mmCIF file of C-alpha atoms in Angstrom:
data_model
loop_
_atom_site.group_PDB
_atom_site.id
_atom_site.type_symbol
_atom_site.label_atom_id
_atom_site.label_comp_id
_atom_site.label_asym_id
_atom_site.label_seq_id
_atom_site.Cartn_x
_atom_site.Cartn_y
_atom_site.Cartn_z
ATOM 1 C CA MET A 43 -31.194 56.398 -52.150
ATOM 2 C CA GLU A 44 -28.249 57.824 -50.276
ATOM 3 C CA ARG A 45 -27.362 56.111 -47.049
ATOM 4 C CA ASN A 46 -28.006 58.253 -44.012
ATOM 5 C CA ALA A 47 -25.319 59.099 -41.487
ATOM 6 C CA ALA A 48 -26.563 56.502 -38.999
ATOM 7 C CA GLN A 49 -26.273 53.695 -41.580
ATOM 8 C CA GLN A 50 -22.790 54.787 -42.554
ATOM 9 C CA GLN A 51 -21.741 54.926 -38.906
ATOM 10 C CA HIS A 52 -23.157 51.437 -38.302
ATOM 11 C CA GLU A 53 -21.286 50.011 -41.312
ATOM 12 C CA HIS A 54 -18.090 51.712 -40.180
ATOM 13 C CA GLU A 55 -18.471 50.233 -36.708
ATOM 14 C CA ASN A 56 -19.082 46.759 -38.150
ATOM 15 C CA VAL A 57 -15.924 46.963 -40.261
ATOM 16 C CA GLY A 58 -13.992 48.130 -37.222
ATOM 17 C CA GLN A 59 -15.333 45.258 -35.139
ATOM 18 C CA VAL A 60 -14.360 42.695 -37.783
ATOM 19 C CA GLU A 61 -10.863 44.181 -38.024
ATOM 20 C CA LYS A 62 -10.506 44.099 -34.234
ATOM 21 C CA ARG A 63 -11.622 40.472 -34.049
ATOM 22 C CA ASN A 64 -9.226 39.479 -36.831
ATOM 23 C CA GLU A 65 -6.395 41.287 -35.079
ATOM 24 C CA MET A 66 -7.152 39.470 -31.842
ATOM 25 C CA ALA A 67 -7.513 36.150 -33.668
ATOM 26 C CA GLY A 68 -3.957 36.682 -34.906
ATOM 27 C CA ARG A 69 -2.861 37.065 -31.289
ATOM 28 C CA LEU A 70 -4.521 33.813 -30.204
ATOM 29 C CA MET A 71 -2.176 30.827 -30.410
ATOM 30 C CA VAL A 72 -3.985 27.509 -30.441
ATOM 31 C CA ALA A 73 -1.802 24.802 -28.920
ATOM 32 C CA LEU A 74 -1.968 21.717 -31.142
ATOM 33 C CA ASP A 75 -1.073 19.330 -28.338
ATOM 34 C CA TYR A 76 -1.831 16.100 -30.174
ATOM 35 C CA PRO A 77 0.112 12.857 -30.612
ATOM 36 C CA ASP A 78 -0.234 12.824 -34.392
ATOM 37 C CA ALA A 79 -1.085 15.001 -37.380
ATOM 38 C CA GLY A 80 -4.401 13.258 -38.019
ATOM 39 C CA GLN A 81 -5.909 14.426 -34.754
ATOM 40 C CA ALA A 82 -4.514 17.925 -35.264
ATOM 41 C CA ARG A 83 -6.126 18.090 -38.709
ATOM 42 C CA LEU A 84 -9.532 17.356 -37.200
ATOM 43 C CA LEU A 85 -9.197 20.497 -35.093
ATOM 44 C CA LEU A 86 -7.879 22.519 -38.043
ATOM 45 C CA ASP A 87 -10.995 21.578 -40.009
ATOM 46 C CA GLN A 88 -13.182 22.792 -37.141
ATOM 47 C CA LEU A 89 -11.308 26.110 -36.921
ATOM 48 C CA GLU A 90 -11.242 26.691 -40.691
ATOM 49 C CA GLY A 91 -11.376 30.399 -41.524
ATOM 50 C CA ILE A 92 -10.342 31.693 -38.092
ATOM 51 C CA PRO A 93 -7.006 33.505 -38.688
ATOM 52 C CA CYS A 94 -5.335 32.379 -35.466
ATOM 53 C CA TYR A 95 -1.716 31.360 -34.833
ATOM 54 C CA MET A 96 -0.966 27.648 -34.492
ATOM 55 C CA LYS A 97 1.470 26.450 -31.843
ATOM 56 C CA VAL A 98 3.207 23.137 -32.457
ATOM 57 C CA GLY A 99 4.947 21.640 -29.447
ATOM 58 C CA MET A 100 7.357 18.800 -28.931
ATOM 59 C CA GLN A 101 4.853 15.935 -28.989
ATOM 60 C CA LEU A 102 3.354 16.782 -32.373
ATOM 61 C CA PHE A 103 6.601 17.969 -33.965
ATOM 62 C CA TYR A 104 8.463 14.837 -32.938
ATOM 63 C CA ALA A 105 5.612 12.713 -34.340
ATOM 64 C CA ALA A 106 4.710 14.583 -37.536
ATOM 65 C CA GLY A 107 7.965 16.378 -38.304
ATOM 66 C CA PRO A 108 8.740 19.279 -40.639
ATOM 67 C CA ASP A 109 6.157 18.216 -43.229
ATOM 68 C CA PHE A 110 3.328 19.128 -40.873
ATOM 69 C CA ILE A 111 4.806 22.606 -40.384
ATOM 70 C CA ARG A 112 4.877 23.018 -44.154
ATOM 71 C CA GLU A 113 1.249 21.895 -44.293
ATOM 72 C CA LEU A 114 0.242 24.541 -41.759
ATOM 73 C CA LYS A 115 2.032 27.207 -43.774
ATOM 74 C CA GLU A 116 0.282 26.044 -46.941
ATOM 75 C CA ARG A 117 -3.042 26.402 -45.112
ATOM 76 C CA GLY A 118 -2.088 30.029 -44.430
ATOM 77 C CA TYR A 119 -1.377 29.843 -40.712
ATOM 78 C CA SER A 120 1.340 31.605 -38.769
ATOM 79 C CA VAL A 121 3.280 28.961 -36.836
ATOM 80 C CA PHE A 122 4.948 29.095 -33.429
ATOM 81 C CA LEU A 123 7.255 26.079 -33.123
ATOM 82 C CA ASP A 124 7.544 25.507 -29.397
ATOM 83 C CA VAL A 125 10.665 23.328 -29.059
ATOM 84 C CA LYS A 126 12.391 25.281 -26.269
ATOM 85 C CA MET A 127 15.997 24.860 -27.427
ATOM 86 C CA HIS A 128 18.549 24.739 -24.605
ATOM 87 C CA ASP A 129 22.032 23.603 -25.563
ATOM 88 C CA ILE A 130 25.500 24.892 -26.302
ATOM 89 C CA PRO A 131 25.500 27.988 -28.535
ATOM 90 C CA ASN A 132 26.790 26.182 -31.626
ATOM 91 C CA THR A 133 24.029 23.570 -31.459
ATOM 92 C CA VAL A 134 21.328 26.202 -30.954
ATOM 93 C CA ARG A 135 22.786 28.240 -33.820
ATOM 94 C CA GLY A 136 22.367 25.275 -36.147
ATOM 95 C CA GLY A 137 18.899 24.491 -34.848
ATOM 96 C CA ALA A 138 17.779 28.079 -35.376
ATOM 97 C CA GLU A 139 19.069 28.007 -38.941
ATOM 98 C CA SER A 140 17.057 24.852 -39.663
ATOM 99 C CA LEU A 141 13.864 26.243 -38.143
ATOM 100 C CA THR A 142 14.191 29.454 -40.127
ATOM 101 C CA LEU A 143 14.657 27.457 -43.334
ATOM 102 C CA LEU A 144 11.476 25.591 -42.422
ATOM 103 C CA GLY A 145 9.568 28.884 -42.540
ATOM 104 C CA VAL A 146 8.241 29.098 -38.985
ATOM 105 C CA ASP A 147 7.097 32.504 -37.769
ATOM 106 C CA MET A 148 8.224 32.084 -34.174
ATOM 107 C CA PHE A 149 10.335 29.680 -32.124
ATOM 108 C CA ASN A 150 11.791 29.682 -28.646
ATOM 109 C CA VAL A 151 14.866 28.947 -26.587
ATOM 110 C CA HIS A 152 15.390 28.738 -22.829
ATOM 111 C CA ALA A 153 16.680 31.976 -21.300
ATOM 112 C CA ALA A 154 18.487 29.811 -18.745
ATOM 113 C CA GLY A 155 20.904 28.886 -21.546
ATOM 114 C CA GLY A 156 22.478 32.333 -21.225
ATOM 115 C CA ALA A 157 23.075 35.380 -23.396
ATOM 116 C CA ALA A 158 25.602 33.749 -25.736
ATOM 117 C CA MET A 159 23.211 30.904 -26.519
ATOM 118 C CA MET A 160 20.325 33.305 -27.188
ATOM 119 C CA ALA A 161 22.491 35.457 -29.442
ATOM 120 C CA ALA A 162 23.527 32.318 -31.309
ATOM 121 C CA ALA A 163 19.880 31.622 -32.128
ATOM 122 C CA LEU A 164 19.667 34.999 -33.839
ATOM 123 C CA GLU A 165 22.882 34.298 -35.716
ATOM 124 C CA GLY A 166 21.513 30.999 -37.004
ATOM 125 C CA ALA A 167 18.302 32.631 -38.201
ATOM 126 C CA ALA A 168 20.235 35.439 -39.890
ATOM 127 C CA LYS A 169 22.448 32.911 -41.687
ATOM 128 C CA ALA A 170 19.395 31.128 -43.114
ATOM 129 C CA VAL A 171 17.972 34.408 -44.410
ATOM 130 C CA SER A 172 21.316 35.393 -45.931
ATOM 131 C CA LEU A 173 21.282 32.137 -47.909
ATOM 132 C CA HIS A 174 17.611 32.439 -48.850
ATOM 133 C CA PRO A 175 16.555 36.128 -49.002
ATOM 134 C CA SER A 176 12.901 35.186 -49.607
ATOM 135 C CA LEU A 177 12.734 34.018 -45.985
ATOM 136 C CA HIS A 178 12.270 36.220 -42.935
ATOM 137 C CA ILE A 179 13.830 36.044 -39.496
ATOM 138 C CA PRO A 180 11.225 34.515 -37.159
ATOM 139 C CA LEU A 181 10.317 36.071 -33.857
ATOM 140 C CA ILE A 182 12.725 34.418 -31.434
ATOM 141 C CA ILE A 183 11.573 34.376 -27.848
ATOM 142 C CA ALA A 184 12.992 33.052 -24.596
ATOM 143 C CA VAL A 185 11.283 30.879 -21.995
ATOM 144 C CA THR A 186 11.596 32.503 -18.561
ATOM 145 C CA GLN A 187 9.789 30.253 -16.072
ATOM 146 C CA LEU A 188 7.182 27.717 -17.129
ATOM 147 C CA THR A 189 3.657 28.637 -16.065
ATOM 148 C CA SER A 190 3.463 25.304 -14.235
ATOM 149 C CA THR A 191 6.315 26.432 -11.955
ATOM 150 C CA SER A 192 5.276 27.723 -8.546
ATOM 151 C CA GLN A 193 7.631 29.747 -6.357
ATOM 152 C CA GLU A 194 8.078 26.764 -4.037
ATOM 153 C CA VAL A 195 9.180 24.557 -6.925
ATOM 154 C CA MET A 196 11.469 27.256 -8.306
ATOM 155 C CA ASN A 197 13.097 27.817 -4.914
ATOM 156 C CA SER A 198 13.309 24.322 -3.484
ATOM 157 C CA GLU A 199 13.592 22.110 -6.562
ATOM 158 C CA ILE A 200 15.109 24.200 -9.338
ATOM 159 C CA GLY A 201 17.349 26.019 -6.885
ATOM 160 C CA ILE A 202 16.639 29.619 -7.874
ATOM 161 C CA ALA A 203 16.190 31.978 -4.926
ATOM 162 C CA GLY A 204 13.793 34.903 -4.767
ATOM 163 C CA SER A 205 10.362 35.440 -6.291
ATOM 164 C CA VAL A 206 9.162 34.082 -9.628
ATOM 165 C CA THR A 207 8.534 37.618 -10.847
ATOM 166 C CA ASP A 208 12.098 38.719 -10.077
ATOM 167 C CA THR A 209 13.491 35.716 -11.951
ATOM 168 C CA VAL A 210 11.197 36.281 -14.939
ATOM 169 C CA VAL A 211 12.186 39.945 -15.211
ATOM 170 C CA ARG A 212 15.890 39.118 -14.918
ATOM 171 C CA TYR A 213 15.605 36.550 -17.721
ATOM 172 C CA ALA A 214 13.531 38.963 -19.834
ATOM 173 C CA LYS A 215 16.182 41.671 -19.538
ATOM 174 C CA LEU A 216 18.872 39.150 -20.485
ATOM 175 C CA ALA A 217 16.864 38.081 -23.549
ATOM 176 C CA ALA A 218 16.374 41.696 -24.604
ATOM 177 C CA GLU A 219 20.075 42.414 -24.214
ATOM 178 C CA ALA A 220 20.832 39.354 -26.379
ATOM 179 C CA GLY A 221 18.625 40.824 -29.113
ATOM 180 C CA LEU A 222 15.662 38.463 -28.842
ATOM 181 C CA HIS A 223 12.168 39.667 -29.676
ATOM 182 C CA GLY A 224 10.371 38.659 -26.501
ATOM 183 C CA VAL A 225 9.748 36.027 -23.881
ATOM 184 C CA VAL A 226 7.347 33.326 -22.826
ATOM 185 C CA ALA A 227 5.974 34.166 -19.398
ATOM 186 C CA SER A 228 2.843 34.029 -17.302
ATOM 187 C CA PRO A 229 0.290 36.744 -18.113
ATOM 188 C CA GLN A 230 0.761 37.839 -14.506
ATOM 189 C CA GLU A 231 4.219 39.102 -15.476
ATOM 190 C CA SER A 232 3.355 40.890 -18.755
ATOM 191 C CA ALA A 233 3.093 44.344 -17.199
ATOM 192 C CA VAL A 234 6.383 44.159 -15.290
ATOM 193 C CA ILE A 235 8.165 42.802 -18.387
ATOM 194 C CA ALA A 236 6.853 45.721 -20.447
ATOM 195 C CA ALA A 237 8.032 48.126 -17.755
ATOM 196 C CA ALA A 238 11.492 46.533 -17.736
ATOM 197 C CA CYS A 239 11.983 45.899 -21.466
ATOM 198 C CA GLY A 240 9.623 48.284 -23.255
ATOM 199 C CA PRO A 241 6.134 47.845 -24.775
ATOM 200 C CA ASP A 242 7.431 46.433 -28.075
ATOM 201 C CA PHE A 243 9.202 43.507 -26.386
ATOM 202 C CA ARG A 244 6.732 40.679 -26.983
ATOM 203 C CA THR A 245 5.176 38.584 -24.257
ATOM 204 C CA VAL A 246 3.791 35.200 -25.216
ATOM 205 C CA THR A 247 1.621 33.991 -22.378
ATOM 206 C CA PRO A 248 0.396 30.454 -21.710
ATOM 207 C CA GLY A 249 -1.706 29.843 -18.622
ATOM 208 C CA ILE A 250 -4.819 31.363 -20.211
ATOM 209 C CA ARG A 251 -8.023 29.986 -18.739
ATOM 210 C CA PRO A 252 -11.516 31.390 -19.404
ATOM 211 C CA ALA A 253 -13.507 32.079 -16.266
ATOM 212 C CA GLY A 254 -14.683 28.827 -14.689
ATOM 213 C CA ALA A 255 -12.316 26.613 -16.685
ATOM 214 C CA SER A 256 -10.134 23.958 -15.064
ATOM 215 C CA LEU A 257 -6.599 25.062 -14.152
ATOM 216 C CA ASP A 258 -5.230 21.644 -15.237
ATOM 217 C CA ASP A 259 -1.465 21.721 -14.484
ATOM 218 C CA GLN A 260 -1.108 25.502 -14.589
ATOM 219 C CA SER A 261 -0.194 27.561 -11.511
ATOM 220 C CA ARG A 262 -0.063 31.167 -12.756
ATOM 221 C CA VAL A 263 -3.144 31.898 -14.861
ATOM 222 C CA MET A 264 -5.427 34.675 -16.125
ATOM 223 C CA THR A 265 -8.549 34.955 -18.253
ATOM 224 C CA PRO A 266 -8.106 36.132 -21.887
ATOM 225 C CA GLY A 267 -9.441 39.598 -21.128
ATOM 226 C CA GLN A 268 -7.227 40.013 -18.088
ATOM 227 C CA ALA A 269 -4.158 38.952 -20.067
ATOM 228 C CA ILE A 270 -4.819 41.474 -22.840
ATOM 229 C CA ARG A 271 -5.336 44.215 -20.244
ATOM 230 C CA GLN A 272 -1.991 43.310 -18.683
ATOM 231 C CA GLY A 273 -0.280 43.810 -22.050
ATOM 232 C CA SER A 274 0.205 40.244 -23.313
ATOM 233 C CA HIS A 275 0.947 40.249 -27.040
ATOM 234 C CA TYR A 276 0.025 36.611 -27.729
ATOM 235 C CA LEU A 277 -2.180 34.240 -25.728
ATOM 236 C CA VAL A 278 -1.473 30.511 -25.858
ATOM 237 C CA VAL A 279 -4.615 28.436 -25.324
ATOM 238 C CA GLY A 280 -4.731 24.658 -25.467
ATOM 239 C CA ARG A 281 -7.223 22.517 -23.590
ATOM 240 C CA PRO A 282 -9.942 25.195 -23.163
ATOM 241 C CA ILE A 283 -10.232 24.987 -26.981
ATOM 242 C CA THR A 284 -8.949 21.538 -27.935
ATOM 243 C CA ALA A 285 -10.886 19.697 -25.196
ATOM 244 C CA ALA A 286 -14.073 21.751 -25.600
ATOM 245 C CA ALA A 287 -17.271 20.108 -26.826
ATOM 246 C CA ASP A 288 -17.313 22.745 -29.588
ATOM 247 C CA PRO A 289 -13.729 23.953 -30.215
ATOM 248 C CA ARG A 290 -14.776 26.529 -32.799
ATOM 249 C CA ALA A 291 -17.302 28.139 -30.460
ATOM 250 C CA ALA A 292 -14.726 28.095 -27.652
ATOM 251 C CA ALA A 293 -12.121 29.829 -29.833
ATOM 252 C CA LEU A 294 -14.588 32.457 -31.036
ATOM 253 C CA THR A 295 -15.698 33.168 -27.466
ATOM 254 C CA ILE A 296 -12.085 33.734 -26.425
ATOM 255 C CA ILE A 297 -11.460 36.031 -29.406
ATOM 256 C CA GLU A 298 -14.608 37.984 -28.571
ATOM 257 C CA GLU A 299 -13.438 38.471 -24.986
ATOM 258 C CA MET A 300 -10.041 39.623 -26.225
ATOM 259 C CA SER A 301 -11.745 42.077 -28.612
ATOM 260 C CA GLU A 302 -13.789 43.703 -25.879
ATOM 261 C CA VAL A 303 -10.710 45.044 -24.098
#
């Protein structure tokens, strides 16, 4: 029996919904903030089959090293290596070459290091690809102001005058001029960054907290849905997933909220 138009429409909508959820899953970065690979693997087993990005920060990378990054790639994950390089251009150039050879999909540097340092990161990545054409240049993004930084801290302790938003936009423009692909910023700044640097300039936004969740040590936060509406390209979520009683359910709930935008 031929399917009627209503059945076909329903199937089409279901396929569209699955595609939308998978797209949003690929924009969710789960922060593997663990002291060792064993604990991270427990979470990976719970999230099996969800096509999200994995973010590896300093604690886990310093403990588990490059082999764990290779393991994530073998499992099929995209990897954001969050090591926030900030050094002289030559050192960052070499670090970027090594990270590109490792096969990461994204890594970051501090915008405060300046335009020459950020450009050097691109040069290092390009050198790695020239030596190994099977590789690709990762997305290289710049840290503007940490989401734990309030305006008072930025002004009185770090010594930068003005508003956080003004500083973030200035750093974002500098990163774009240096050729980088985007920035790390609060979701509260995604819209102004897009206005200043264009919609294709990526914003990676920590400080994502589902409604009712603890703020922990974050100062500038938004819910997943709010962040997507503001134009964030990637949402970094740690404790609301990793510390949840059911991490898989928590991740799926966040993806569902992202998909409803």
